[in-house]
Coordinates of C-alpha atoms in Angstrom, one line a residue:
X1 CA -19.2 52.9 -68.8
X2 CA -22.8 52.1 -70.2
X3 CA -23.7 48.0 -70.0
X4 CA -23.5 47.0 -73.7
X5 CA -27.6 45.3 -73.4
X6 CA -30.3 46.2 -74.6
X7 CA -33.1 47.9 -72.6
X8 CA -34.7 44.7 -72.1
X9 CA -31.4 43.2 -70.9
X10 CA -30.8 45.8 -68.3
X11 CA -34.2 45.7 -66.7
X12 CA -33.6 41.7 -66.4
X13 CA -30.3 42.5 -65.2
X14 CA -31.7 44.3 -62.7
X15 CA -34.6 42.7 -61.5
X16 CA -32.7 39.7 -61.5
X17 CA -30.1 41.3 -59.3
X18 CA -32.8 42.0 -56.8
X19 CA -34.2 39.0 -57.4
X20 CA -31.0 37.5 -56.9
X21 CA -30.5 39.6 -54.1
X22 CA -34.4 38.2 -52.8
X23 CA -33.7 34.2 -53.2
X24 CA -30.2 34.8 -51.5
X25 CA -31.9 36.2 -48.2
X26 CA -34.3 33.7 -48.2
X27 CA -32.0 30.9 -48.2
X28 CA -30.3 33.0 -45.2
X29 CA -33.7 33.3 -43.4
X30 CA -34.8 29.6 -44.0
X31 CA -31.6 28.3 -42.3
X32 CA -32.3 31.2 -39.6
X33 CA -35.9 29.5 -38.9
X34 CA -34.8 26.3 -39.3
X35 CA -32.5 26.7 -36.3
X36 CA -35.2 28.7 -34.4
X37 CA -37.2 25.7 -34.6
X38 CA -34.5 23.6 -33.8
X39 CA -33.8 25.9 -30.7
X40 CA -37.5 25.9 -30.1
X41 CA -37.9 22.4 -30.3
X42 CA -35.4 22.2 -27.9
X43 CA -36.8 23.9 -25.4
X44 CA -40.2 22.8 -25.7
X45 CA -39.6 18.8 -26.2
X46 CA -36.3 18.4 -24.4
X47 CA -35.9 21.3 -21.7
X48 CA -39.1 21.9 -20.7
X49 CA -40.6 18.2 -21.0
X50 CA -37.4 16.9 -18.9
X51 CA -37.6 19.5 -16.1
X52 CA -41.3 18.7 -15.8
X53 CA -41.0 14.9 -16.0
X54 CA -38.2 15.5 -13.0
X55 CA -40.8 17.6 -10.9
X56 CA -43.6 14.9 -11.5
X57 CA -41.2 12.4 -10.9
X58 CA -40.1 14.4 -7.6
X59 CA -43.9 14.9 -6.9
X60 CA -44.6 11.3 -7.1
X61 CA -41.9 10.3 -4.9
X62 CA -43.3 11.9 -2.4
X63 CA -46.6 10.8 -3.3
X64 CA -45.1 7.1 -2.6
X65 CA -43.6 8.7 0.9
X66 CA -46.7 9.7 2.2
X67 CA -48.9 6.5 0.8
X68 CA -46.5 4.5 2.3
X69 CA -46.8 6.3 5.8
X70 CA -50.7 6.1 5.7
X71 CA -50.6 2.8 4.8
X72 CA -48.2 1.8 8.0
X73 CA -50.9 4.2 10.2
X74 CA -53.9 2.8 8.4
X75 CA -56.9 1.3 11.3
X76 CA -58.3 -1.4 9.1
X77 CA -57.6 -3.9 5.7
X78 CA -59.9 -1.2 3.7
X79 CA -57.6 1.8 4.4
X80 CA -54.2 -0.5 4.1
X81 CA -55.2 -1.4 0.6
X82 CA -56.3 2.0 -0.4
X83 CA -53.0 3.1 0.4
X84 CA -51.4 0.4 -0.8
X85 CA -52.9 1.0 -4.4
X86 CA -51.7 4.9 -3.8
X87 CA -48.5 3.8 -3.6
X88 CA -48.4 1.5 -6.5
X89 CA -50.0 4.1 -9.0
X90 CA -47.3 7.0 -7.6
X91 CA -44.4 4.5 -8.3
X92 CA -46.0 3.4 -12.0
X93 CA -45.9 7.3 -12.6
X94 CA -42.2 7.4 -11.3
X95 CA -40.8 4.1 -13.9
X96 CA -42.7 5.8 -16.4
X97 CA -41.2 9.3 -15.4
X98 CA -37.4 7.9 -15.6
X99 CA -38.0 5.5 -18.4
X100 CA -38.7 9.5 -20.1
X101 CA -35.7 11.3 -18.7
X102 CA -33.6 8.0 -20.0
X103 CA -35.1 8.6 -23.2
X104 CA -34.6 12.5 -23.4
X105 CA -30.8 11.9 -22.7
X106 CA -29.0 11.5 -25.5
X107 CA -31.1 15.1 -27.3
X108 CA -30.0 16.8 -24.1
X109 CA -26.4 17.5 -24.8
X110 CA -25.3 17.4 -21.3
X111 CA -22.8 14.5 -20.0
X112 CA -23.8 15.9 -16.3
X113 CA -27.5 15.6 -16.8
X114 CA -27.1 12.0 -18.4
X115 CA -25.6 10.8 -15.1
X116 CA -27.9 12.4 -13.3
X117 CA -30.2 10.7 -14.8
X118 CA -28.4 7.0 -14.6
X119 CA -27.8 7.8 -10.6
X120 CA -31.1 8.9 -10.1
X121 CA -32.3 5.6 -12.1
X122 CA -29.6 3.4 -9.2
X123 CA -31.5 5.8 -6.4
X124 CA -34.6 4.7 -7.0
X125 CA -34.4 0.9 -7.3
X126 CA -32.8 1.1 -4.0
X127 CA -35.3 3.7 -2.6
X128 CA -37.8 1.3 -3.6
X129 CA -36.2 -1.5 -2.5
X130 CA -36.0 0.3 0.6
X131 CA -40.0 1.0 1.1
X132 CA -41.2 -2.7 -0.2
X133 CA -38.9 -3.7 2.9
X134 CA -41.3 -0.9 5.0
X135 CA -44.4 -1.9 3.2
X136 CA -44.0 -6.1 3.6
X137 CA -43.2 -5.5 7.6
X138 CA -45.3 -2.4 8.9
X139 CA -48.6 -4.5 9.7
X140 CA -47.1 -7.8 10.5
X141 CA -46.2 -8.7 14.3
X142 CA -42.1 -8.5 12.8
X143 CA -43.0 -4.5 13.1
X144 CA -42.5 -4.8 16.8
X145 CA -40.1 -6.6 17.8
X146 CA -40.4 -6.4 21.2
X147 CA -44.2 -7.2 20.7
X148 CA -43.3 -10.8 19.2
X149 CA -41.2 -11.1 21.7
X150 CA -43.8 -11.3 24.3
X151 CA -46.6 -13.1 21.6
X152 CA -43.9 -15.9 20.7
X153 CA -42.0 -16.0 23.6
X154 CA -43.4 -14.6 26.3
X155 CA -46.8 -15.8 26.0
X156 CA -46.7 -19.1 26.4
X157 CA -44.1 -19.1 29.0
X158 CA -47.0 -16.5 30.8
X159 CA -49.9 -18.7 30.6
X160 CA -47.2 -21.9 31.6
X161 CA -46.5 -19.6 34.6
X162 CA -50.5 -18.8 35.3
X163 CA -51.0 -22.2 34.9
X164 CA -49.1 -23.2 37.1
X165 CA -48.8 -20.7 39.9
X166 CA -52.8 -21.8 39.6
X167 CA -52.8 -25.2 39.9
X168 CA -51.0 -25.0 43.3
X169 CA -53.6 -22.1 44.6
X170 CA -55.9 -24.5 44.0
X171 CA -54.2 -27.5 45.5
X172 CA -53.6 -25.1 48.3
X173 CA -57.1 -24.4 49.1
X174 CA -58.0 -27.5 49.6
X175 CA -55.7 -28.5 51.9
X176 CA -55.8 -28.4 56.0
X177 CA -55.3 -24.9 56.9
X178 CA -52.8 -23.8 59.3
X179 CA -51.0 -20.4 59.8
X180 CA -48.0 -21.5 57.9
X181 CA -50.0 -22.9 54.3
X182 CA -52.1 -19.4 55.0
X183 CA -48.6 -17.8 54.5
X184 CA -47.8 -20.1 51.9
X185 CA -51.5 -19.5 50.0
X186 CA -50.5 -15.6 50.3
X187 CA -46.4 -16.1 48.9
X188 CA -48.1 -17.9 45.7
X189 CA -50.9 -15.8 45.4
X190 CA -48.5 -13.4 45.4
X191 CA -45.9 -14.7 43.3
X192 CA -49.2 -14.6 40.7
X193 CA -50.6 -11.5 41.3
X194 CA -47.2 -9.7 41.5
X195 CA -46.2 -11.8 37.6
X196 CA -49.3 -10.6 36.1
X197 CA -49.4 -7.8 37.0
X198 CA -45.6 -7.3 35.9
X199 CA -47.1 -8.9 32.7
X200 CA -50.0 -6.4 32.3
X201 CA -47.0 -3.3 32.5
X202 CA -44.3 -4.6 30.1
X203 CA -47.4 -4.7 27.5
X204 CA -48.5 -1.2 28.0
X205 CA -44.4 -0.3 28.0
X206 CA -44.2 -2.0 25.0
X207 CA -46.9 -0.8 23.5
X208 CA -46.2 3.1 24.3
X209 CA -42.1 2.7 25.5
X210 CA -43.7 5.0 28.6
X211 CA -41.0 5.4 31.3
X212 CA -43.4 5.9 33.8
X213 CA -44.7 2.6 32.8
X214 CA -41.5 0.6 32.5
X215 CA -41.0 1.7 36.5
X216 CA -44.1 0.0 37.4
X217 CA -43.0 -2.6 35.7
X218 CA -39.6 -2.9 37.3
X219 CA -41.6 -2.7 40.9
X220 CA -44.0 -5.4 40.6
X221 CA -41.5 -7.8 39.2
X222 CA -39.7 -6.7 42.1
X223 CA -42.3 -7.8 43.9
X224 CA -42.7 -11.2 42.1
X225 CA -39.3 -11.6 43.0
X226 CA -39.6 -11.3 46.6
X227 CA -42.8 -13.4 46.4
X228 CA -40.7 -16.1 44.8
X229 CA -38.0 -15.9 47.4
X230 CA -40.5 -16.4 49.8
X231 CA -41.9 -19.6 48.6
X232 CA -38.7 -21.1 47.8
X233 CA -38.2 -20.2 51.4
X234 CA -41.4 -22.6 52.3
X235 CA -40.2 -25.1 49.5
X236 CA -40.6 -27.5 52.5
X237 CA -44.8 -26.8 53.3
X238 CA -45.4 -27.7 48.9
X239 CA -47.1 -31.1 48.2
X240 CA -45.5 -32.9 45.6
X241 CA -47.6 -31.8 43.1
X242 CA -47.2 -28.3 44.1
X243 CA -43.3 -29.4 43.8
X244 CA -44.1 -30.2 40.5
X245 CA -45.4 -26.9 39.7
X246 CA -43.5 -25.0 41.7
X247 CA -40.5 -26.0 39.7
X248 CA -42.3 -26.1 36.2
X249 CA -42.9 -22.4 37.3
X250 CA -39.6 -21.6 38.2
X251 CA -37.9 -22.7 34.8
X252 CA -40.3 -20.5 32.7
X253 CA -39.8 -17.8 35.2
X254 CA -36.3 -18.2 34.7
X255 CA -36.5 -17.7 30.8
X256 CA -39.3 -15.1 30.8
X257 CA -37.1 -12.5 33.0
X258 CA -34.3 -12.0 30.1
X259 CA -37.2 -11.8 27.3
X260 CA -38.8 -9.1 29.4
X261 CA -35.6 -7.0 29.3
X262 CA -35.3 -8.0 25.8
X263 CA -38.5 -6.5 24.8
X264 CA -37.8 -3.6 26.9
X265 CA -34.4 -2.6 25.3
X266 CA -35.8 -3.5 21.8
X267 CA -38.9 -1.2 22.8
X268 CA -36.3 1.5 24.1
X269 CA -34.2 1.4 21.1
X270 CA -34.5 3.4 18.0
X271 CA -35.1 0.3 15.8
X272 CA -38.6 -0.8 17.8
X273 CA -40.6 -0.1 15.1
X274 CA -39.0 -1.8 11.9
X275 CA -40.7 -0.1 9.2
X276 CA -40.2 3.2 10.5
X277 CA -36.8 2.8 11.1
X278 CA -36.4 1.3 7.6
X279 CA -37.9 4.2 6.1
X280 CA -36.1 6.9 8.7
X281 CA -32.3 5.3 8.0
X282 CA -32.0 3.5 4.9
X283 CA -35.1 4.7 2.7
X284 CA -34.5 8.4 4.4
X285 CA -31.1 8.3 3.0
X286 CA -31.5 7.3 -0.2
X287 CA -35.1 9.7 -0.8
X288 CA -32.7 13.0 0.2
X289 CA -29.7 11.8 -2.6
X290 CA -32.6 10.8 -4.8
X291 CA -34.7 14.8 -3.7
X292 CA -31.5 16.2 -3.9
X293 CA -30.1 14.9 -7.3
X294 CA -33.3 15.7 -9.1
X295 CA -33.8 19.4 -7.6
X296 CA -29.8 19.7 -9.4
X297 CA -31.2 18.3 -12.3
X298 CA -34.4 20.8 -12.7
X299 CA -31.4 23.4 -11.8
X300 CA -28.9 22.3 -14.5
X301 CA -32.1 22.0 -17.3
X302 CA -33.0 26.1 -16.5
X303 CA -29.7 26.7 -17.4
X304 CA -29.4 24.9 -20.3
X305 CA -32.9 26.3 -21.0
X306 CA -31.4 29.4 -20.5
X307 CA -28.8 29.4 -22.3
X308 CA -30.9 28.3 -25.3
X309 CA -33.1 30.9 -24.8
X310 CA -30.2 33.4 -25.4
X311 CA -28.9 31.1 -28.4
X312 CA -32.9 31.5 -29.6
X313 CA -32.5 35.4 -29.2
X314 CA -29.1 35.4 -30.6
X315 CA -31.0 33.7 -33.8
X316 CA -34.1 35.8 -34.0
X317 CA -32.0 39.5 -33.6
X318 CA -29.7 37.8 -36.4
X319 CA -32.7 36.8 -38.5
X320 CA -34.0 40.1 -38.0
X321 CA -30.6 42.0 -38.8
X322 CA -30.6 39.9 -41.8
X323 CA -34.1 41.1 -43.1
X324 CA -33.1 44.6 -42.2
X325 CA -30.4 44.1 -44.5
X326 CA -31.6 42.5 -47.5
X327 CA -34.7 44.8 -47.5
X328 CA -32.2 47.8 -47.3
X329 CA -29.8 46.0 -50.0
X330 CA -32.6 45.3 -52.3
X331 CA -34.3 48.7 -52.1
X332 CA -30.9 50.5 -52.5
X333 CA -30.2 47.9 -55.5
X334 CA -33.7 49.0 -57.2
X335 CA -32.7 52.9 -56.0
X336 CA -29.4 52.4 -57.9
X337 CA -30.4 50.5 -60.8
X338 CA -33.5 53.0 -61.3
X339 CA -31.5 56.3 -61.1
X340 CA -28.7 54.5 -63.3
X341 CA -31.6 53.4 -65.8
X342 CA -33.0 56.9 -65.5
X343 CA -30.3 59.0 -66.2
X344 CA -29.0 56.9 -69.1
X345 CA -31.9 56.1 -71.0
X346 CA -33.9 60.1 -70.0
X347 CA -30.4 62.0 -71.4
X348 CA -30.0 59.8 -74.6
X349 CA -33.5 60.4 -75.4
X350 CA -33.7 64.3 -74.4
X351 CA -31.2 64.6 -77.2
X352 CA -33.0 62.3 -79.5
X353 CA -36.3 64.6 -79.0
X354 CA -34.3 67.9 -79.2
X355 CA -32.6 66.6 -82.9
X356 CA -36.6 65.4 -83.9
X357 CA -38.1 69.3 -82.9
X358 CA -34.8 70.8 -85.1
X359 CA -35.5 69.1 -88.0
X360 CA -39.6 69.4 -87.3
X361 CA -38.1 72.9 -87.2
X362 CA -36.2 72.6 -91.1
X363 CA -32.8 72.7 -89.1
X364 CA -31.3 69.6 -91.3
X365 CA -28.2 69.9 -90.0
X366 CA -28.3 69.0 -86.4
X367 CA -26.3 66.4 -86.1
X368 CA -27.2 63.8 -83.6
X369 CA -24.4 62.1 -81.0
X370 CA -22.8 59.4 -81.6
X371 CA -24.0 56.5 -79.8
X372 CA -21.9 53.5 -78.4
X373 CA -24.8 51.7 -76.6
X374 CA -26.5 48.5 -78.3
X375 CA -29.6 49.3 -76.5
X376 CA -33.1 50.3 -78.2
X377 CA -32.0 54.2 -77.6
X378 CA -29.0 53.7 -80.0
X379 CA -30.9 52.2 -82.4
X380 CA -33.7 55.0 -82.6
X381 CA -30.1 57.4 -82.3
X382 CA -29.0 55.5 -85.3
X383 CA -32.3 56.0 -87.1
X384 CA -32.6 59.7 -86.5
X385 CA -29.5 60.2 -87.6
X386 CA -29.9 57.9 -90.9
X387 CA -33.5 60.0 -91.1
X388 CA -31.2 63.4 -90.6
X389 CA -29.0 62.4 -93.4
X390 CA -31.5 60.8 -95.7
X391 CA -34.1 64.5 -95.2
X392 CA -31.2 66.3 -96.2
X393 CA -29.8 64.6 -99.3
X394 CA -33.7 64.7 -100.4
X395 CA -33.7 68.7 -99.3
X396 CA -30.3 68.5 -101.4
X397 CA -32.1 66.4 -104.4
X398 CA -34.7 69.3 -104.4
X399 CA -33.0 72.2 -104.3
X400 CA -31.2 71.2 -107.2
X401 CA -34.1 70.3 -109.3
X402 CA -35.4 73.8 -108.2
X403 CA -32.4 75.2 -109.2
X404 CA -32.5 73.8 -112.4
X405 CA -36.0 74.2 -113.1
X406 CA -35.4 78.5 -112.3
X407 CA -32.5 77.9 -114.7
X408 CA -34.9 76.3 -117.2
X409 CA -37.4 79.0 -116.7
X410 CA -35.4 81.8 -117.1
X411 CA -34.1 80.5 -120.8
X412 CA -37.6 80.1 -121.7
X413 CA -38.3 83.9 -119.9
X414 CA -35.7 85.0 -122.5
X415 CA -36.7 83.2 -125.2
X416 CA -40.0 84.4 -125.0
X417 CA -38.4 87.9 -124.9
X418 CA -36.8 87.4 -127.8
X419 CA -39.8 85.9 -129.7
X420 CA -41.5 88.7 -128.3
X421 CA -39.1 91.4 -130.0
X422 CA -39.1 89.3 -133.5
X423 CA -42.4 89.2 -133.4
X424 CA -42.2 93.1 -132.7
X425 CA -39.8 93.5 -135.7
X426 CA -41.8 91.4 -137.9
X427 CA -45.0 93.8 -137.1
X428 CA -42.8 96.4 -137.6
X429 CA -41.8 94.9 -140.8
X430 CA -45.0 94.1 -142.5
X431 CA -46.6 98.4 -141.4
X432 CA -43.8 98.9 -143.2
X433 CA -44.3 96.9 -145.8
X434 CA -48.1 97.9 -145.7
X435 CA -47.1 101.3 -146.2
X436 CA -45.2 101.0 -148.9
X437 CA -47.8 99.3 -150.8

């Protein structure tokens, strides 16, 4: 059934349908961008920026590591504090890293990624903890303990026992020789030589924990010891003075042997070096949790990355299926409303020019269609046919005044004829009449 609107009124119809039709798929395709951006922002400010602030963070933790480790090898204040400064900037870089990820938590949608974040947080105050421990002991005598054992300890008890073993050498030379004090001179000569030279090894052990070294050791204390024995054997030959010493001797003697095998099994042991054995127990500990936790959480943001990727493509193929089907929609809507449009308005006015050439043509009495339309085309139907009807009533009009004018023309034909045959008879009348006179 034909839309009761004029012609006007169903091009607007139809434009505005596809119109319509336009303003509809562009609401559709602005929410579609809006959530590619949303899906790009996503990735870009949250997925992308949190695994690389994980990977610098990772990178600067071992940054720290290995400033830390050249600062504990360094040969000299300048070095220290170079690497000292190292270390500070790589852990500036680290706060500044997880203050980031702590931030970026709550956009990241992820209840595992958020404690990730909070443990790795706990991980590094401890790790840190951990290496300022490292860093405040590594070039400090406390390193070694075995070493301040023999600078605190064992020192001064050494140079008591020099002193002392000295004194009565010297006391001893200058007393009357005989072949006994000769043997006595070589016991505490012996008893010095063999202690300093014990001395001399439990540095280098402690210095280098060779065992090679720790068995010299053990064999000229041996040999201090049987010196020793051999003077307390000749206790009666000593002066007082040399008494004196003797014993003074023999009490630091006494409490250097257990220092000695102190130092020795804190040398042998795996804690002799107390920042290294900070940083290879506790701080090694915590930095694999700590390398391990963030390595999971660059893991778990590529899968969240990729799972928004997929979201992102889901979006884009449905933004693109959508414009695919609007265009397709809108150019099937114009199709339709054109051919409708078309064959409506082309037919009416087919037969409107076919009823104008029959009456061009005198043919008065073609009648034109009825039309139920309120468009332009019945209008000029209605016209047409009110032209139709009006032509022939005037073709009517004059065919009866020709009518009646032949009528009229044929009396006065006759008339004529009969004025013509009186006037014939009256001729005739008057020769007669002429005759006869």
């Amino acid at each position: 059934m034909a839309l009761r609107l004029s012609i006007g009124g169903k091009l607007a119809l139809g434009f505005g349908s596809i119109l319509l039709a336009m303003v509809a798929t562009s609401a559709a395709v602005w929410f579609d961008v809006g959530a590619v951006k949303r899906v790009q922002r996503q990735l870009v400010e949250v997925r992308f920026a949190s695994a690389s602030d994980a990977r610098d963070l990772l990178s600067s933790a071992n940054l720290a590591a290995a400033s830390l480790r050249g600062y504990m090898l360094s040969d000299g204040p300048e070095a220290a504090e170079r690497f000292k400064t190292a270390r500070a900037k790589a852990w500036k870089s680290m706060d500044d890293g997880i203050k980031k990820l702590t931030e970026a938590a709550p956009r990241w949608n992820d209840k595992a990624s958020e404690e990730s974040t909070t443990a790795a947080r706990d991980l590094l105050g401890q790790w840190k903890a951990h290496q300022d421990r490292a860093e405040a002991v590594a070039l400090t005598l406390d390193n070694n303990p075995a070493m301040a054992i023999l600078v605190r300890k064992g020192n001064p008890l050494a140079d008591t026992i020099t002193k002392a073993l000295t004194a009565m050498i010297d006391e001893e030379v200058s007393l009357e020789a005989s072949a006994d004090r000769k043997k006595l001179l070589a016991y505490i000569s012996n008893n010095r030589g063999g202690f300093n030279s014990a001395l001399s090894e439990l540095r280098s052990f402690v210095a280098i924990a060779d065992p090679e070294v720790k068995a010299v050791f053990e064999a000229r204390w041996s040999m201090n010891a049987k010196a020793f024995d051999q003077v307390n054997a000749a206790s009666a030959l000593l002066t007082s003075t040399q008494a004196a010493n003797w014993s003074e001797y023999s009490v630091a003697r006494a409490a250097f042997a257990p220092l000695a095998q102190e130092a020795i099994s804190l040398r042998s042991g795996p804690g002799w070096n107390v920042a290294q054995h900070i940083l290879t127990t506790d701080a090694s500990k915590v930095f694999v949790q700590l390398e391990s936790l963030l390595t999971s959480f660059v893991k778990r943001q590529q899968e969240l990355t990729d799972t928004d990727a997929a979201e992102l493509a889901n979006v884009i193929a449905h933004l693109q299926t959508l414009v695919i089907l609007a265009t397709s929609a809108a150019v099937l809507c114009a199709a339709g409303i054109g051919v409708y449009l078309t064959r409506t308005m082309s037919k009416k006015l087919k037969e409107l020019a076919h009823v104008a050439r029959e009456l061009a043509a005198g043919h008065l009495y073609n009648k034109v269609n009825a039309s139920s339309g309120t468009d332009e085309i019945a209008d000029l139907n209605l016209a047409i046919q009110e032209m139709s009807d009006g032509l022939t009533e005037v073709v009517s009009k004059v065919s009866e005044s020709a009518m009646s004018v032949a009528s009229g023309a044929t009396e006065i034909v006759a008339s004529a004829e009969q004025l013509s045959r009186a006037s014939t008879e009256q001729n005739d009348s008057i020769g007669r009449i002429s005759a006869a006179i």
